[in-house]
Amino acid sequence: MGGMREEWPLVGRDRELDFAGRVLGTPRLSGLVLAGRPGVGKTRLAKETVVRAAAGGAVTVWARASKAAAGIPLGAVAHLLPEWDGRGMDRARLLHAAASRLVESAKGRRLVVGVDDAALLDDASATLVYQLAANGGAFVVATAEVGYPVPDPIFALWKEGVAERLDINELNRAQTEELVTTVLGGHVDGSTLRELWELTLGNALFLREVVESGLERGTLLRSGGVWRFDGPLTPGARLIEMIEARIGALDADEQTLVELLAFGEPIGSEVLLRLGAHRVLVSTERKGLVVSERSERRLEVRLAHPLYAEVLRRRTSPLRERRTYQILAQAIEAAGARRATDNVRIVTWRLAGGLPVDSALIRGTAEQTMKIDFRHAERLARSAAELDGGFAARYLLGQVLMGAGRAQQAEHTLAGLVGDTTDDDQRARLAVTRVTNLYWGLADTRRAHVVLREAQMQVSTQVAGDELATVQAAILRDSGSCEDSLQLLREVVARPGQSDRVLLQAFTVACPVLARAGRFGDALAAAERGIELTHRTEDPTMPWGPVALESGQCGAYAFAGRLDEAEALAAGGYARALSNHWPTAKAVHASWLGIVALLRGRVLGAQRWLREAVESAQHAPFPFMPALLGELTVATALSGELEAAEALLDQTDAALTEVTQFSAPWAALSRCWVAAARDETSLAVTLAQQTADLARDRGHLQCELVALHDVVRLDSAPVVLDRLQVAAAGAQGRLAPAYLEHAQALVAADGPRLDAVAANFATIGAGLLAAEASAQAARAHEAVDRIGSARASAGRAHAWAQACEGARTPALVRLEAPVDLTKRELEIAQLAASGMTSRTIAERLVVSVRTVDNVLRSVYAKLGVAGRGELAPLVGRGRSPSLREREPGIPARLSSR
């Protein structure tokens, strides 16, 4: 759609359209005036109102006023009066004749006249519009810009009650995001949506120009199914011209004021008054260029729209920009920095203005800024390192670079500090940071182990040794030695008088280990201890701590069956990551939003979040990528997008490295659901069992439970019941007992008990699991001729499945399948319906060709069909043969330790 300027859809205006419809249907009213600021969508709304009137049988005409036609009598409506010029008539007769001509053109039907930019109507046209409405000859829909006077006849429309006036405001944030998503026709990255909102503030015209400019330039692109801006959002030439025209001519003092605001807004009014800006504050506010607002006890001034600042900054020369920053810094300092953010601004402005700044102050500001804006923190940290060059400044820069995902640059910076350490504290902190970056950022495990060993030999204090032990525990955790990791952490935490920083690192590592071990309650307790420590630790250069702890909390909440809490926590973290411009943190929280959506069974919502997480993590090291891609594969397979799911399997395999092997069980689990999507249920069961074995070998009880329960969902509960009973006994939370109860009820073929299982899953919020259990309950009821109960269970299954956005699983497919078929008959029938030969089916299911043919003959007899060609409509959706037939079993890459 790049370069196309088609009409945008009307989104977020239901209330206004309903109002317009009521006014059109009110006999005593003959008009509607839509008033609002430029670009809010008045014209679009007026056109839609006129179109709806036409759909109701009215004759409609449209007039647009302009400055060019404002001096010509009836200039705005001349095109509505062809072959008639009204020569020789006085004004009264001219207006009467023009009105009559327009009304007659409707031939007895209702006439609706649309008028755009009513403030620019010439006097004659304005009077004509008023007479048409006042005399009942036509219904008028007019637009007017607030802040500009309209001709007296137009004002009289709503003053005298002939018309209603409706003030149109900018779209709110949700409406803005809905409009962008609708226009682009797909999922839009959260950072892009946020930046579009902050830049346009819901002004529909500005929004359209920025989006279309991005499409034309190729900076707004779709990657991995997600729309995002590749680079900063900038206004295009058309929009710049519009805004420059809106700003208009300014005198020298006004120009200085708007430039100060463009580079430093918001600015306290007292600061501007000290600079002698009283007159220009009044004049620019009257022109609609600046606005003032209360912030606590301070009256702040800013430009009327963020895009004004964008345009003003673009047309300011570098020399004038530097001078502007100097004025800002000196003015704020003179007024007294009373807020914490004032110091950050002063340091930033002094640097931009070329004024001297103490390097320690820059470093402190960068540390403070890391908590609120990662991009800004990097600029400050780089300045501090360039000015100072000492250990503290360069270490901070290395931390920021690592957090920003630039692992190679971080290692270059940090490695250069090895000879500058002066004590054990510095040596331990540097080693922990380097090992973290080398191991998880660069996947250089050999070098990470070397750095760790060297540091352990160099330090002599217990606290330094314990700090190094925490990163060693993290390596043990991700290499599959979870119990060894926990034992090491227990020793560190139990040390009397342990430092807060070391404790924080220990709990940050422990939280996900405990979650993987199924100890979700313990994981939450560890996270709470860690979060408490983040509030009192004096080390501001650990931005990963809170993110890692929140991630651990999300996982513990989710797999303990506390989905609402997991979703709320992830949503809050996601919003903060957008605010802080931190892509890696955004990927973490978007991942959990996707995983929770998948646990709920909302497969399309899960895909959207998981795709965004994948895109956000593409340009930075992300150890969880295999697990993330595995979850996306499952959501895609459940949505029925088989080829896309198979392609994702390749990406998942490629993402597995020595460092990311801890994700191998989750990655392997995706193969089960791709097989199920291919209607290869037996293979899916085998793959799920193999995944459970792999998870058990890695001490990953969390994943083992899910894999074992997947076997239950695939109607093979007897083969895993004993093992699931053992696994569930070692787990905390609500899901593990629910999994076990599901297996026991299915093995017993107990319909009422399966109904209770379904209700429990629904209470937890796992809608897809509830639908599957209810579908299995329906089959159990049918088997003992409880037809009424079967129908009730099937009805509940359908209701829950409807909220799952088209999810397709074997249990739900069986709900639609003929009741006389056994599970094996249904599987073979589905494979035959997909186009597989009997030989291929036999090879897949490890049976003889004769067995397959015998089963198919039984199926034909039960269903009353003549052959394979009639199977597809009766046994669920078939498929085309796979582009490449995969070998059963988990690949060596997934199963290697």
PDB file of C-alpha atoms in Angstrom, residues 506-717:
ATOM      1  CA  ALA A 506      21.330 -15.099  44.019  1.00  0.00           C
ATOM      2  CA  PHE A 507      17.552 -14.705  44.114  1.00  0.00           C
ATOM      3  CA  THR A 508      17.524 -13.543  40.496  1.00  0.00           C
ATOM      4  CA  VAL A 509      19.222 -16.804  39.478  1.00  0.00           C
ATOM      5  CA  ALA A 510      17.179 -18.962  41.876  1.00  0.00           C
ATOM      6  CA  CYS A 511      13.742 -17.825  40.750  1.00  0.00           C
ATOM      7  CA  PRO A 512      13.727 -19.473  37.274  1.00  0.00           C
ATOM      8  CA  VAL A 513      15.547 -22.573  38.617  1.00  0.00           C
ATOM      9  CA  LEU A 514      12.796 -23.122  41.167  1.00  0.00           C
ATOM     10  CA  ALA A 515      10.123 -22.558  38.523  1.00  0.00           C
ATOM     11  CA  ARG A 516      11.704 -25.128  36.218  1.00  0.00           C
ATOM     12  CA  ALA A 517      11.737 -27.546  39.131  1.00  0.00           C
ATOM     13  CA  GLY A 518       7.974 -27.066  39.501  1.00  0.00           C
ATOM     14  CA  ARG A 519       8.387 -25.232  42.812  1.00  0.00           C
ATOM     15  CA  PHE A 520       6.299 -22.285  41.714  1.00  0.00           C
ATOM     16  CA  GLY A 521       5.439 -21.050  45.194  1.00  0.00           C
ATOM     17  CA  ASP A 522       9.111 -21.098  46.176  1.00  0.00           C
ATOM     18  CA  ALA A 523       9.999 -19.286  42.950  1.00  0.00           C
ATOM     19  CA  LEU A 524       7.524 -16.530  43.772  1.00  0.00           C
ATOM     20  CA  ALA A 525       8.947 -16.216  47.279  1.00  0.00           C
ATOM     21  CA  ALA A 526      12.465 -15.884  45.823  1.00  0.00           C
ATOM     22  CA  ALA A 527      11.248 -13.242  43.381  1.00  0.00           C
ATOM     23  CA  GLU A 528       9.600 -11.271  46.174  1.00  0.00           C
ATOM     24  CA  ARG A 529      12.824 -11.337  48.195  1.00  0.00           C
ATOM     25  CA  GLY A 530      14.749 -10.179  45.155  1.00  0.00           C
ATOM     26  CA  ILE A 531      12.342  -7.367  44.326  1.00  0.00           C
ATOM     27  CA  GLU A 532      12.517  -6.177  47.921  1.00  0.00           C
ATOM     28  CA  LEU A 533      16.300  -6.051  47.564  1.00  0.00           C
ATOM     29  CA  THR A 534      16.134  -4.021  44.334  1.00  0.00           C
ATOM     30  CA  HIS A 535      14.505  -1.228  46.333  1.00  0.00           C
ATOM     31  CA  ARG A 536      17.385  -0.987  48.762  1.00  0.00           C
ATOM     32  CA  THR A 537      20.468  -2.031  46.806  1.00  0.00           C
ATOM     33  CA  GLU A 538      22.787   0.860  46.039  1.00  0.00           C
ATOM     34  CA  ASP A 539      23.961  -0.571  42.698  1.00  0.00           C
ATOM     35  CA  PRO A 540      21.965   1.159  39.951  1.00  0.00           C
ATOM     36  CA  THR A 541      23.929  -0.582  37.197  1.00  0.00           C
ATOM     37  CA  MET A 542      21.959  -3.826  37.432  1.00  0.00           C
ATOM     38  CA  PRO A 543      19.039  -3.105  35.095  1.00  0.00           C
ATOM     39  CA  TRP A 544      18.565  -6.788  34.329  1.00  0.00           C
ATOM     40  CA  GLY A 545      17.732  -7.657  37.942  1.00  0.00           C
ATOM     41  CA  PRO A 546      14.120  -6.419  38.057  1.00  0.00           C
ATOM     42  CA  VAL A 547      13.406  -7.681  34.523  1.00  0.00           C
ATOM     43  CA  ALA A 548      14.753 -11.161  35.280  1.00  0.00           C
ATOM     44  CA  LEU A 549      12.839 -11.317  38.553  1.00  0.00           C
ATOM     45  CA  GLU A 550       9.598 -10.234  36.907  1.00  0.00           C
ATOM     46  CA  SER A 551      10.159 -12.814  34.173  1.00  0.00           C
ATOM     47  CA  GLY A 552      10.600 -15.502  36.818  1.00  0.00           C
ATOM     48  CA  GLN A 553       7.445 -14.306  38.556  1.00  0.00           C
ATOM     49  CA  CYS A 554       5.477 -14.434  35.306  1.00  0.00           C
ATOM     50  CA  GLY A 555       6.558 -18.020  34.674  1.00  0.00           C
ATOM     51  CA  ALA A 556       5.769 -19.099  38.211  1.00  0.00           C
ATOM     52  CA  TYR A 557       2.346 -17.458  38.166  1.00  0.00           C
ATOM     53  CA  ALA A 558       1.518 -18.860  34.713  1.00  0.00           C
ATOM     54  CA  PHE A 559       2.428 -22.492  35.347  1.00  0.00           C
ATOM     55  CA  ALA A 560       0.975 -22.431  38.831  1.00  0.00           C
ATOM     56  CA  GLY A 561      -2.355 -21.658  37.165  1.00  0.00           C
ATOM     57  CA  ARG A 562      -2.536 -17.999  38.275  1.00  0.00           C
ATOM     58  CA  LEU A 563      -2.989 -16.639  34.758  1.00  0.00           C
ATOM     59  CA  ASP A 564      -4.570 -13.299  35.655  1.00  0.00           C
ATOM     60  CA  GLU A 565      -1.621 -12.369  37.857  1.00  0.00           C
ATOM     61  CA  ALA A 566       0.882 -13.492  35.229  1.00  0.00           C
ATOM     62  CA  GLU A 567      -0.850 -11.457  32.532  1.00  0.00           C
ATOM     63  CA  ALA A 568      -1.112  -8.314  34.661  1.00  0.00           C
ATOM     64  CA  LEU A 569       2.559  -8.501  35.631  1.00  0.00           C
ATOM     65  CA  ALA A 570       3.688  -9.050  32.037  1.00  0.00           C
ATOM     66  CA  ALA A 571       1.503  -6.205  30.750  1.00  0.00           C
ATOM     67  CA  GLY A 572       2.987  -3.800  33.294  1.00  0.00           C
ATOM     68  CA  GLY A 573       6.527  -4.840  32.418  1.00  0.00           C
ATOM     69  CA  TYR A 574       5.785  -4.524  28.714  1.00  0.00           C
ATOM     70  CA  ALA A 575       4.498  -0.964  29.157  1.00  0.00           C
ATOM     71  CA  ARG A 576       7.623  -0.007  31.108  1.00  0.00           C
ATOM     72  CA  ALA A 577       9.879  -1.557  28.478  1.00  0.00           C
ATOM     73  CA  LEU A 578       8.189   0.554  25.789  1.00  0.00           C
ATOM     74  CA  SER A 579       8.619   3.655  27.928  1.00  0.00           C
ATOM     75  CA  ASN A 580      12.287   2.836  28.575  1.00  0.00           C
ATOM     76  CA  HIS A 581      13.024   2.056  24.906  1.00  0.00           C
ATOM     77  CA  TRP A 582      14.479  -1.319  25.884  1.00  0.00           C
ATOM     78  CA  PRO A 583      13.845  -3.936  23.133  1.00  0.00           C
ATOM     79  CA  THR A 584      15.201  -6.901  25.090  1.00  0.00           C
ATOM     80  CA  ALA A 585      12.964  -6.224  28.093  1.00  0.00           C
ATOM     81  CA  LYS A 586      10.068  -5.734  25.692  1.00  0.00           C
ATOM     82  CA  ALA A 587      10.786  -9.158  24.165  1.00  0.00           C
ATOM     83  CA  VAL A 588      10.776 -10.789  27.614  1.00  0.00           C
ATOM     84  CA  HIS A 589       7.404  -9.377  28.623  1.00  0.00           C
ATOM     85  CA  ALA A 590       5.815  -9.836  25.188  1.00  0.00           C
ATOM     86  CA  SER A 591       6.915 -13.486  25.406  1.00  0.00           C
ATOM     87  CA  TRP A 592       5.009 -13.969  28.635  1.00  0.00           C
ATOM     88  CA  LEU A 593       1.943 -12.216  27.279  1.00  0.00           C
ATOM     89  CA  GLY A 594       2.050 -14.668  24.385  1.00  0.00           C
ATOM     90  CA  ILE A 595       2.602 -17.697  26.608  1.00  0.00           C
ATOM     91  CA  VAL A 596      -0.289 -16.720  28.877  1.00  0.00           C
ATOM     92  CA  ALA A 597      -2.516 -16.180  25.830  1.00  0.00           C
ATOM     93  CA  LEU A 598      -1.562 -19.667  24.628  1.00  0.00           C
ATOM     94  CA  LEU A 599      -2.346 -21.172  28.032  1.00  0.00           C
ATOM     95  CA  ARG A 600      -5.744 -19.512  27.781  1.00  0.00           C
ATOM     96  CA  GLY A 601      -6.176 -21.018  24.317  1.00  0.00           C
ATOM     97  CA  ARG A 602      -6.228 -17.672  22.491  1.00  0.00           C
ATOM     98  CA  VAL A 603      -4.064 -18.886  19.654  1.00  0.00           C
ATOM     99  CA  LEU A 604      -4.217 -15.799  17.428  1.00  0.00           C
ATOM    100  CA  GLY A 605      -3.468 -13.428  20.300  1.00  0.00           C
ATOM    101  CA  ALA A 606      -0.592 -15.703  21.310  1.00  0.00           C
ATOM    102  CA  GLN A 607       0.834 -15.555  17.793  1.00  0.00           C
ATOM    103  CA  ARG A 608       0.691 -11.753  17.743  1.00  0.00           C
ATOM    104  CA  TRP A 609       2.543 -11.359  21.025  1.00  0.00           C
ATOM    105  CA  LEU A 610       5.080 -14.077  20.274  1.00  0.00           C
ATOM    106  CA  ARG A 611       5.855 -12.693  16.827  1.00  0.00           C
ATOM    107  CA  GLU A 612       6.449  -9.279  18.356  1.00  0.00           C
ATOM    108  CA  ALA A 613       8.745 -10.840  20.935  1.00  0.00           C
ATOM    109  CA  VAL A 614      10.705 -12.644  18.206  1.00  0.00           C
ATOM    110  CA  GLU A 615      11.075  -9.427  16.188  1.00  0.00           C
ATOM    111  CA  SER A 616      12.120  -7.437  19.259  1.00  0.00           C
ATOM    112  CA  ALA A 617      14.764 -10.027  20.127  1.00  0.00           C
ATOM    113  CA  GLN A 618      16.156 -10.481  16.622  1.00  0.00           C
ATOM    114  CA  HIS A 619      18.723  -7.708  16.894  1.00  0.00           C
ATOM    115  CA  ALA A 620      20.079  -8.548  20.353  1.00  0.00           C
ATOM    116  CA  PRO A 621      21.266 -11.723  22.110  1.00  0.00           C
ATOM    117  CA  PHE A 622      18.242 -13.557  23.510  1.00  0.00           C
ATOM    118  CA  PRO A 623      18.940 -16.899  25.235  1.00  0.00           C
ATOM    119  CA  PHE A 624      15.239 -17.780  25.335  1.00  0.00           C
ATOM    120  CA  MET A 625      14.802 -17.648  21.541  1.00  0.00           C
ATOM    121  CA  PRO A 626      14.376 -21.443  21.031  1.00  0.00           C
ATOM    122  CA  ALA A 627      11.661 -21.602  23.699  1.00  0.00           C
ATOM    123  CA  LEU A 628      10.031 -18.491  22.263  1.00  0.00           C
ATOM    124  CA  LEU A 629      10.051 -19.905  18.731  1.00  0.00           C
ATOM    125  CA  GLY A 630       8.768 -23.210  20.080  1.00  0.00           C
ATOM    126  CA  GLU A 631       5.781 -21.507  21.702  1.00  0.00           C
ATOM    127  CA  LEU A 632       5.117 -19.601  18.469  1.00  0.00           C
ATOM    128  CA  THR A 633       5.261 -22.880  16.555  1.00  0.00           C
ATOM    129  CA  VAL A 634       2.681 -24.435  18.865  1.00  0.00           C
ATOM    130  CA  ALA A 635       0.332 -21.444  18.534  1.00  0.00           C
ATOM    131  CA  THR A 636       0.730 -21.519  14.751  1.00  0.00           C
ATOM    132  CA  ALA A 637       0.107 -25.260  14.546  1.00  0.00           C
ATOM    133  CA  LEU A 638      -2.999 -24.986  16.746  1.00  0.00           C
ATOM    134  CA  SER A 639      -4.254 -22.261  14.394  1.00  0.00           C
ATOM    135  CA  GLY A 640      -4.080 -24.740  11.512  1.00  0.00           C
ATOM    136  CA  GLU A 641      -1.267 -22.912   9.677  1.00  0.00           C
ATOM    137  CA  LEU A 642       0.702 -26.088   8.988  1.00  0.00           C
ATOM    138  CA  GLU A 643       3.270 -24.851   6.469  1.00  0.00           C
ATOM    139  CA  ALA A 644       4.077 -21.804   8.625  1.00  0.00           C
ATOM    140  CA  ALA A 645       4.453 -24.053  11.678  1.00  0.00           C
ATOM    141  CA  GLU A 646       6.799 -26.405   9.800  1.00  0.00           C
ATOM    142  CA  ALA A 647       8.927 -23.435   8.699  1.00  0.00           C
ATOM    143  CA  LEU A 648       9.134 -22.291  12.314  1.00  0.00           C
ATOM    144  CA  LEU A 649      10.478 -25.705  13.314  1.00  0.00           C
ATOM    145  CA  ASP A 650      13.554 -25.002  11.179  1.00  0.00           C
ATOM    146  CA  GLN A 651      14.030 -21.611  12.869  1.00  0.00           C
ATOM    147  CA  THR A 652      13.677 -23.258  16.258  1.00  0.00           C
ATOM    148  CA  ASP A 653      16.294 -25.876  15.421  1.00  0.00           C
ATOM    149  CA  ALA A 654      18.687 -23.188  14.166  1.00  0.00           C
ATOM    150  CA  ALA A 655      18.298 -21.175  17.389  1.00  0.00           C
ATOM    151  CA  LEU A 656      19.504 -24.050  19.556  1.00  0.00           C
ATOM    152  CA  THR A 657      23.123 -23.608  20.589  1.00  0.00           C
ATOM    153  CA  GLU A 658      25.256 -24.777  23.485  1.00  0.00           C
ATOM    154  CA  VAL A 659      24.082 -21.757  25.473  1.00  0.00           C
ATOM    155  CA  THR A 660      20.372 -22.153  24.707  1.00  0.00           C
ATOM    156  CA  GLN A 661      20.166 -25.901  25.385  1.00  0.00           C
ATOM    157  CA  PHE A 662      18.136 -25.214  28.528  1.00  0.00           C
ATOM    158  CA  SER A 663      15.298 -24.331  26.109  1.00  0.00           C
ATOM    159  CA  ALA A 664      15.559 -27.666  24.290  1.00  0.00           C
ATOM    160  CA  PRO A 665      12.541 -29.308  26.026  1.00  0.00           C
ATOM    161  CA  TRP A 666      10.252 -26.411  25.138  1.00  0.00           C
ATOM    162  CA  ALA A 667      11.580 -26.417  21.584  1.00  0.00           C
ATOM    163  CA  ALA A 668      11.010 -30.174  21.303  1.00  0.00           C
ATOM    164  CA  LEU A 669       7.438 -29.859  22.530  1.00  0.00           C
ATOM    165  CA  SER A 670       6.515 -27.868  19.422  1.00  0.00           C
ATOM    166  CA  ARG A 671       7.161 -30.914  17.205  1.00  0.00           C
ATOM    167  CA  CYS A 672       4.361 -32.764  18.974  1.00  0.00           C
ATOM    168  CA  TRP A 673       1.783 -30.184  17.962  1.00  0.00           C
ATOM    169  CA  VAL A 674       3.031 -29.905  14.386  1.00  0.00           C
ATOM    170  CA  ALA A 675       2.546 -33.671  14.107  1.00  0.00           C
ATOM    171  CA  ALA A 676      -0.941 -33.298  15.591  1.00  0.00           C
ATOM    172  CA  ALA A 677      -1.725 -30.578  13.044  1.00  0.00           C
ATOM    173  CA  ARG A 678      -0.734 -33.066  10.337  1.00  0.00           C
ATOM    174  CA  ASP A 679      -3.315 -35.472  11.869  1.00  0.00           C
ATOM    175  CA  GLU A 680      -0.451 -37.786  12.904  1.00  0.00           C
ATOM    176  CA  THR A 681      -1.736 -38.298  16.422  1.00  0.00           C
ATOM    177  CA  SER A 682       0.290 -41.426  17.197  1.00  0.00           C
ATOM    178  CA  LEU A 683       3.503 -39.668  16.222  1.00  0.00           C
ATOM    179  CA  ALA A 684       2.446 -36.666  18.302  1.00  0.00           C
ATOM    180  CA  VAL A 685       2.017 -38.890  21.359  1.00  0.00           C
ATOM    181  CA  THR A 686       5.453 -40.428  20.827  1.00  0.00           C
ATOM    182  CA  LEU A 687       7.086 -37.013  20.459  1.00  0.00           C
ATOM    183  CA  ALA A 688       5.375 -35.719  23.603  1.00  0.00           C
ATOM    184  CA  GLN A 689       6.647 -38.714  25.578  1.00  0.00           C
ATOM    185  CA  GLN A 690      10.175 -38.186  24.246  1.00  0.00           C
ATOM    186  CA  THR A 691       9.973 -34.531  25.220  1.00  0.00           C
ATOM    187  CA  ALA A 692       8.900 -35.511  28.731  1.00  0.00           C
ATOM    188  CA  ASP A 693      11.971 -37.790  28.917  1.00  0.00           C
ATOM    189  CA  LEU A 694      14.227 -34.946  27.781  1.00  0.00           C
ATOM    190  CA  ALA A 695      12.687 -32.538  30.299  1.00  0.00           C
ATOM    191  CA  ARG A 696      13.092 -35.052  33.139  1.00  0.00           C
ATOM    192  CA  ASP A 697      16.756 -35.559  32.239  1.00  0.00           C
ATOM    193  CA  ARG A 698      17.281 -31.782  32.447  1.00  0.00           C
ATOM    194  CA  GLY A 699      15.482 -31.453  35.776  1.00  0.00           C
ATOM    195  CA  HIS A 700      12.783 -29.437  33.993  1.00  0.00           C
ATOM    196  CA  LEU A 701       9.675 -30.617  35.827  1.00  0.00           C
ATOM    197  CA  GLN A 702       7.693 -27.625  34.556  1.00  0.00           C
ATOM    198  CA  CYS A 703       8.087 -28.750  30.936  1.00  0.00           C
ATOM    199  CA  GLU A 704       7.773 -32.452  31.803  1.00  0.00           C
ATOM    200  CA  LEU A 705       4.339 -31.819  33.309  1.00  0.00           C
ATOM    201  CA  VAL A 706       3.167 -29.983  30.194  1.00  0.00           C
ATOM    202  CA  ALA A 707       4.505 -32.727  27.902  1.00  0.00           C
ATOM    203  CA  LEU A 708       2.843 -35.475  29.923  1.00  0.00           C
ATOM    204  CA  HIS A 709      -0.426 -33.589  29.955  1.00  0.00           C
ATOM    205  CA  ASP A 710      -0.182 -33.130  26.185  1.00  0.00           C
ATOM    206  CA  VAL A 711      -0.318 -36.915  25.938  1.00  0.00           C
ATOM    207  CA  VAL A 712      -3.548 -36.784  27.960  1.00  0.00           C
ATOM    208  CA  ARG A 713      -4.929 -34.124  25.616  1.00  0.00           C
ATOM    209  CA  LEU A 714      -4.134 -36.488  22.733  1.00  0.00           C
ATOM    210  CA  ASP A 715      -6.365 -39.181  24.304  1.00  0.00           C
ATOM    211  CA  SER A 716      -3.502 -41.455  25.413  1.00  0.00           C
ATOM    212  CA  ALA A 717      -3.703 -40.938  29.167  1.00  0.00           C
TER     213      ALA A 717
END
